[in-house]
Short mmCIF file of C-alpha atoms in Angstrom, two decimals:
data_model
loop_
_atom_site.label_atom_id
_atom_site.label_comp_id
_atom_site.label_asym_id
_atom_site.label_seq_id
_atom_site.Cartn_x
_atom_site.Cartn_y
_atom_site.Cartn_z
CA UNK A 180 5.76 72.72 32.76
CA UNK A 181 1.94 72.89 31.03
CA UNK A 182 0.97 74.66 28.19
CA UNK A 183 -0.81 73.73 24.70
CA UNK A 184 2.16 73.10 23.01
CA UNK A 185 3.49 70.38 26.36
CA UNK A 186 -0.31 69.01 25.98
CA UNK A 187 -0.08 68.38 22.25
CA UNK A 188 3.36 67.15 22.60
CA UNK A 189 2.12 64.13 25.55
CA UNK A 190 -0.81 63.38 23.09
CA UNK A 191 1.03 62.56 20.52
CA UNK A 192 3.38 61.01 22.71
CA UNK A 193 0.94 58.63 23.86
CA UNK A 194 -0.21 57.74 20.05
CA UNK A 195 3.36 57.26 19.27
CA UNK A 196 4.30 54.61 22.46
CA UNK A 197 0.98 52.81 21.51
CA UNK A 198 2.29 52.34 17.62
CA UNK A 199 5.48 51.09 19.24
CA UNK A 200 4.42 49.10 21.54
CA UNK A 201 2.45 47.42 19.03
CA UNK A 202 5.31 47.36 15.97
CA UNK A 203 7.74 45.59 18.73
CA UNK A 204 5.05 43.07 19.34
CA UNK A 205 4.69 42.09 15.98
CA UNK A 206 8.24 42.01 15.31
CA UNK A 207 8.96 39.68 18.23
CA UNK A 208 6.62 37.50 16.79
CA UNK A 209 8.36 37.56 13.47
CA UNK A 210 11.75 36.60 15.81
CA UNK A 211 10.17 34.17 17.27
CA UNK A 212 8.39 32.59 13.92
CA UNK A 213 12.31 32.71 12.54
CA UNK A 214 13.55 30.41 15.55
CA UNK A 215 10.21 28.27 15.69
CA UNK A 216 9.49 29.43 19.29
CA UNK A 217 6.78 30.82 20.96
CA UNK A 218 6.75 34.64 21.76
CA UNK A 219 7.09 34.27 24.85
CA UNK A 220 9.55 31.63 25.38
CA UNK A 221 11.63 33.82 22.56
CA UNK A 222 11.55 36.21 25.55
CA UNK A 223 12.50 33.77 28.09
CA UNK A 224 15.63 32.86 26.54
CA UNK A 225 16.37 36.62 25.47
CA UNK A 226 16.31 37.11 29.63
CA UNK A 227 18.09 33.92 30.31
CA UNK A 228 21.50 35.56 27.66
CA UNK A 229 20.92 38.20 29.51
CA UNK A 230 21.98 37.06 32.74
CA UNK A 231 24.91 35.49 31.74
CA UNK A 232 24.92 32.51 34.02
CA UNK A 233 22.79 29.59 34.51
CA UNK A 234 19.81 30.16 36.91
CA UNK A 235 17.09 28.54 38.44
CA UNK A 236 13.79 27.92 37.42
CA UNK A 237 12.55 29.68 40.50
CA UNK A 238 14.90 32.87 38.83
CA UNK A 239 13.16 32.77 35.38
CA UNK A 240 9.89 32.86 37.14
CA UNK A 241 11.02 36.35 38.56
CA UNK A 242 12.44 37.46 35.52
CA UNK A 243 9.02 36.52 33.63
CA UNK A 244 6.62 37.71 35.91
CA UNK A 245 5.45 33.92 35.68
CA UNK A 246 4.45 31.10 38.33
CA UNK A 247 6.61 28.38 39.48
CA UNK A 248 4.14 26.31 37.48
CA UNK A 249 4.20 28.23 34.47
CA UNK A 250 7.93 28.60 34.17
CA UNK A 251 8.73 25.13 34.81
CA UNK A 252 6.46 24.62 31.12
CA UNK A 253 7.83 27.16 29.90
CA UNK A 254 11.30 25.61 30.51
CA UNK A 255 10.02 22.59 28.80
CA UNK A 256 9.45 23.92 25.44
CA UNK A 257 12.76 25.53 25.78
CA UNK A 258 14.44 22.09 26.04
CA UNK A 259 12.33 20.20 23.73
CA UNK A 260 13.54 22.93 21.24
CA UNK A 261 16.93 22.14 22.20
CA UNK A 262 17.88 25.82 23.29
CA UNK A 263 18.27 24.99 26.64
CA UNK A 264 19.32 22.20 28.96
CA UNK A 265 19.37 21.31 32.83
CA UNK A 266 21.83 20.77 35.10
CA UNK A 267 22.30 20.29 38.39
CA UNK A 268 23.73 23.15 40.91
CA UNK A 269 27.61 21.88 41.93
CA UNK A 270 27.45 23.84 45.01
CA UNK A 271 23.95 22.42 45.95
CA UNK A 272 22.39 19.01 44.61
CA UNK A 273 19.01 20.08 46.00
CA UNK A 274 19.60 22.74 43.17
CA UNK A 275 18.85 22.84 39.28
CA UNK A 276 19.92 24.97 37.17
CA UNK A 277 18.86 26.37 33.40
CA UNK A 278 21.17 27.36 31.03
CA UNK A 279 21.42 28.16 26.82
CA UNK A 280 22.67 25.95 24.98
CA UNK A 281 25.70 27.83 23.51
CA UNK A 282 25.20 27.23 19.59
CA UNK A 283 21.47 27.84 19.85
CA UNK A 284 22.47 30.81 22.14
CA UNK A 285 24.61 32.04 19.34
CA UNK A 286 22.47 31.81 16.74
CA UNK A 287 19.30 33.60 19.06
CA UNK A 288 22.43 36.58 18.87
CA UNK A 289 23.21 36.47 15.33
CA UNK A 290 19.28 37.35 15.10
CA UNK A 291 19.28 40.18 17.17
CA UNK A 292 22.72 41.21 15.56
CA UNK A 293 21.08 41.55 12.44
CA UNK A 294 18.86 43.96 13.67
CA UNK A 295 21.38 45.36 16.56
CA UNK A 296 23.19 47.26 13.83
CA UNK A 297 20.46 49.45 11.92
CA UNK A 298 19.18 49.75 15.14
CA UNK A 299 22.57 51.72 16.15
CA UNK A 300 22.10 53.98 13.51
CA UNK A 301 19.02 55.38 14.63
CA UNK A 302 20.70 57.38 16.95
CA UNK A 303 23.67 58.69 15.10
CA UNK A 304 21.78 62.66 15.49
CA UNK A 305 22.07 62.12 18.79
CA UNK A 306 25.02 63.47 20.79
CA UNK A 307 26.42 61.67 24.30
CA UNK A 308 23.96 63.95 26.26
CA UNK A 309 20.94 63.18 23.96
CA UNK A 310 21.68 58.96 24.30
CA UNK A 311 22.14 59.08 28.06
CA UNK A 312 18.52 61.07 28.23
CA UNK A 313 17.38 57.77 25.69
CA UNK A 314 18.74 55.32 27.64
CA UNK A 315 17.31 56.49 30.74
CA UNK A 316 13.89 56.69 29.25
CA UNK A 317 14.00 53.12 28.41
CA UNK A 318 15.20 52.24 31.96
CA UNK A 319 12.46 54.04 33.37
CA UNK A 320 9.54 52.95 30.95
CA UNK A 321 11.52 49.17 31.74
CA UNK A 322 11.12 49.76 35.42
CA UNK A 323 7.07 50.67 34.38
CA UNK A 324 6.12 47.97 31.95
CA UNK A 325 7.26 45.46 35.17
CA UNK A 326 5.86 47.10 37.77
CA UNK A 327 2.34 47.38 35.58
CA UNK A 328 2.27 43.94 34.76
CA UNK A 329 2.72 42.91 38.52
CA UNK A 330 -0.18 45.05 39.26
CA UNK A 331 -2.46 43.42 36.50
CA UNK A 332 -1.58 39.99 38.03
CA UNK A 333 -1.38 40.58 41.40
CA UNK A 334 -4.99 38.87 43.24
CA UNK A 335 -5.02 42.12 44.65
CA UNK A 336 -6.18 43.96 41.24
CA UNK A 337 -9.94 43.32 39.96
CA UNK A 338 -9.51 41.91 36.59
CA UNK A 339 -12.43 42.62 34.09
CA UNK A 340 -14.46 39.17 33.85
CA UNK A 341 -17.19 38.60 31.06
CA UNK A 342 -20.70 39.11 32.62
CA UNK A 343 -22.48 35.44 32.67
CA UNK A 344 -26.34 34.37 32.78
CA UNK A 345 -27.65 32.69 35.68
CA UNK A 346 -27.25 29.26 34.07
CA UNK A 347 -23.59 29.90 33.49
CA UNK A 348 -23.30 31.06 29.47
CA UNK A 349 -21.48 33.98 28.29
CA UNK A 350 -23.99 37.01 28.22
CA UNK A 351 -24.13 38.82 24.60
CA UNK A 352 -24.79 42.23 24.25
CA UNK A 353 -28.15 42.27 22.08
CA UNK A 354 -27.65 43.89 18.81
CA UNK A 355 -29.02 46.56 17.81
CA UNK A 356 -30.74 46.85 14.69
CA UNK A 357 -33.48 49.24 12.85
CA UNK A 358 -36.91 49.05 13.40
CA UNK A 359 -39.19 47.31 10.50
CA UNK A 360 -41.10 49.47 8.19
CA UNK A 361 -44.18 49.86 8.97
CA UNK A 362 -46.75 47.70 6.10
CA UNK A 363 -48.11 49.71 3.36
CA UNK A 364 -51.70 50.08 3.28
CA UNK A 365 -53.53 48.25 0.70
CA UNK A 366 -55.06 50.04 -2.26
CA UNK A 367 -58.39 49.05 -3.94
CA UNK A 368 -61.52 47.84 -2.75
CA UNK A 369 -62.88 44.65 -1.57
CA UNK A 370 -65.84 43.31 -3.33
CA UNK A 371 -67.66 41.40 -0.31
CA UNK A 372 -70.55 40.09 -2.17
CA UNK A 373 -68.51 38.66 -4.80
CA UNK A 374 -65.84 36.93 -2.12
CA UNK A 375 -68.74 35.53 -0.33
CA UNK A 376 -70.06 33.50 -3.54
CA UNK A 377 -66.51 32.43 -4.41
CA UNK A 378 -66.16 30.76 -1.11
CA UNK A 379 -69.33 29.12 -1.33
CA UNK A 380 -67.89 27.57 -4.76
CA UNK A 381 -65.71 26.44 -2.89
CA UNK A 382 -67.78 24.63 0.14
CA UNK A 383 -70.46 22.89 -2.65
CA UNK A 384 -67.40 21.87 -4.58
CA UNK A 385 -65.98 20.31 -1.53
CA UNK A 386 -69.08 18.82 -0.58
CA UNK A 387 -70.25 17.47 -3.83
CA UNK A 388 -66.40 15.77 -3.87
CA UNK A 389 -67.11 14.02 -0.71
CA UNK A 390 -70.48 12.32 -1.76
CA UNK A 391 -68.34 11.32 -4.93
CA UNK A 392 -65.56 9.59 -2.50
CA UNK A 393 -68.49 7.84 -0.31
CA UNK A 394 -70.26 6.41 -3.60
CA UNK A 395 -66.97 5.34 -4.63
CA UNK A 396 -66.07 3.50 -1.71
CA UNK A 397 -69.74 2.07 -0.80
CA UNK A 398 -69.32 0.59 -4.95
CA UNK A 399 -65.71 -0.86 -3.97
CA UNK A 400 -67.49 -2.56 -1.17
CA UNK A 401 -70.42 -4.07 -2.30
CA UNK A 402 -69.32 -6.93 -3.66
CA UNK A 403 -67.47 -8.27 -0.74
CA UNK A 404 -70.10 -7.83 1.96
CA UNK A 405 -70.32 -10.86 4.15
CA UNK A 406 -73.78 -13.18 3.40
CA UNK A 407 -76.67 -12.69 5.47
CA UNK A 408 -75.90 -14.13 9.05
CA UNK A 409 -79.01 -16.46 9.21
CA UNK A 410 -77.68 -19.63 11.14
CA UNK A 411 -77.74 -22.14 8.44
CA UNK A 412 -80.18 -24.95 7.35
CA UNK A 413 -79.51 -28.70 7.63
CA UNK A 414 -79.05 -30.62 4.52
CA UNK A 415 -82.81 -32.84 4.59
CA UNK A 416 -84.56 -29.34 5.89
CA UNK A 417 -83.45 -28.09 2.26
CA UNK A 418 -84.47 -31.12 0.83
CA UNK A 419 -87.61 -30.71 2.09
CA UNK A 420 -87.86 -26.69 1.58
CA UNK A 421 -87.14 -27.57 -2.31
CA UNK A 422 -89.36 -30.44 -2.48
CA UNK A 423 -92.44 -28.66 -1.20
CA UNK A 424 -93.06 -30.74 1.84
CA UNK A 425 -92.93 -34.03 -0.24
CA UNK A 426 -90.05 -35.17 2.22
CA UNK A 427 -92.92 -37.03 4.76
CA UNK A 428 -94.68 -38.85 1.99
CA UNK A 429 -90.76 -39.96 0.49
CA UNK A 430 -89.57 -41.35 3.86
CA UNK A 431 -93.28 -43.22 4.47
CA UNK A 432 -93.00 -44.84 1.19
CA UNK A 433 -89.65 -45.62 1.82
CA UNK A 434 -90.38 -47.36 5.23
CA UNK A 435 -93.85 -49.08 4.11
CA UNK A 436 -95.18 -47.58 7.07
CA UNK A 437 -96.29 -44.14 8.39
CA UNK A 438 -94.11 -41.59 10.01
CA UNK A 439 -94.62 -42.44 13.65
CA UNK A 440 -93.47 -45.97 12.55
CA UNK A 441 -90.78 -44.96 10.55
CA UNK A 442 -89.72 -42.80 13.53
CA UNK A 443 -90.53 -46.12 16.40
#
């Protein structure tokens, strides 16, 4: 069947299972937030009821979609929590088992209880015919979710990676933003003449301000300058310098002889 009306119909059919899709998600995350679980191990042990037996970890893999790895964890939490416990297999040591613990199992079903029974009434316009056609949708669109998410995580499917620089770092998407305005042109004139003798104010000041700093300085200075660096006199040379050159005629009178003798 095709037609505009079948078109508009599968449009808003796809808007609608989106907004589903999305109000279940939130609500099993307000399920899970009740029983202090992560969503999905609140989905693990929804499965695990739902099989009505104890099972292996192996099983819960399958029914998850997860590894051996990641179930096994997942199994953890479950008995940290307290909801679950293992055993081993009576028919096969090798074996362990997984099953619910039966009061945390029953109060997991007084949860969905609670919302089990305005759930029933949604489909009280709906005659026998009408609920079979519902309940094989959700068998079918059951059968699809699995089948869709074994495709995303099968090795065989490309999965979208963030692009990376050549150095390793995530690459960013440069953002885009508006170009600068463009500068406004100046008004007015410029006097040049006048500009010219301002800025040669300005080099005499700066001039006549460093002569002022070397006077300064040289004035600081003076006063500790070291003395001239003649090599010094001895002390009778002095004597002699003050005396006028009397210092031969004092050391002959004070030897009674002349200065050759004084000196023999």
């Amino acid at each position: 069947m095709s037609g505009p009306e079948r078109e508009r119909l599968l449009a808003e059919l796809a808007v609608v299972s989106r907004r589903h899709m999305a109000a279940y998600v939130l609500f099993n995350q307000a399920v899970a937030d009740r029983l202090g679980l992560h969503p999905s191990d609140l989905q693990c042990l929804n499965l695990l009821t739902l099989e009505g037996r104890p099972v292996t970890t192996g099983r819960i893999g399958e029914l998850t979609g997860l590894t051996t790895g990641s179930a096994t964890r997942l199994v953890d939490r479950l008995e940290r929590a307290g909801y679950v416990v293992r055993e081993g297999d009576p028919a096969d040591r090798r074996r362990v088992l997984v099953s619910a613990v039966p009061e945390r199992a029953a109060e997991f079903r007084r949860v969905w209880e609670g919302v089990g029974g305005s759930w029933v009434g949604l489909f009280d316009d709906l005659d026998d015919d009408g609920l079979a056609v519902f309940v094989g949708l959700l068998r079918r669109t059951t059968a699809f979710a699995a089948t869709q998410a074994a495709r995303l995580r099968s090795a065989d499917e490309p999965v979208a990676e963030e692009p990376v620089t050549a150095k390793g770092l995530p690459k960013r998407t440069p953002r885009i933003t508006a170009p600068a305005e463009a500068p406004r042109p100046r008004t007015g004139s410029v006097d040049a003449e006048a500009l010219r003798r301002r800025l040669g104010g300005f080099r005499r000041g700066a001039e006549a301000g460093y002569r002022d700093v070397e006077a300064e300085i040289s004035e600081q200075t003076e006063p500790h300058r070291a003395p001239s660096a003649a090599a010094p006199q001895p002390a009778r040379a002095r004597d002699a310098a003050d005396t006028g050159g009397t210092g031969a005629a004092a050391t002959e009178e004070a030897t009674g002889g002349t200065v050759e003798e004084a000196s023999s």
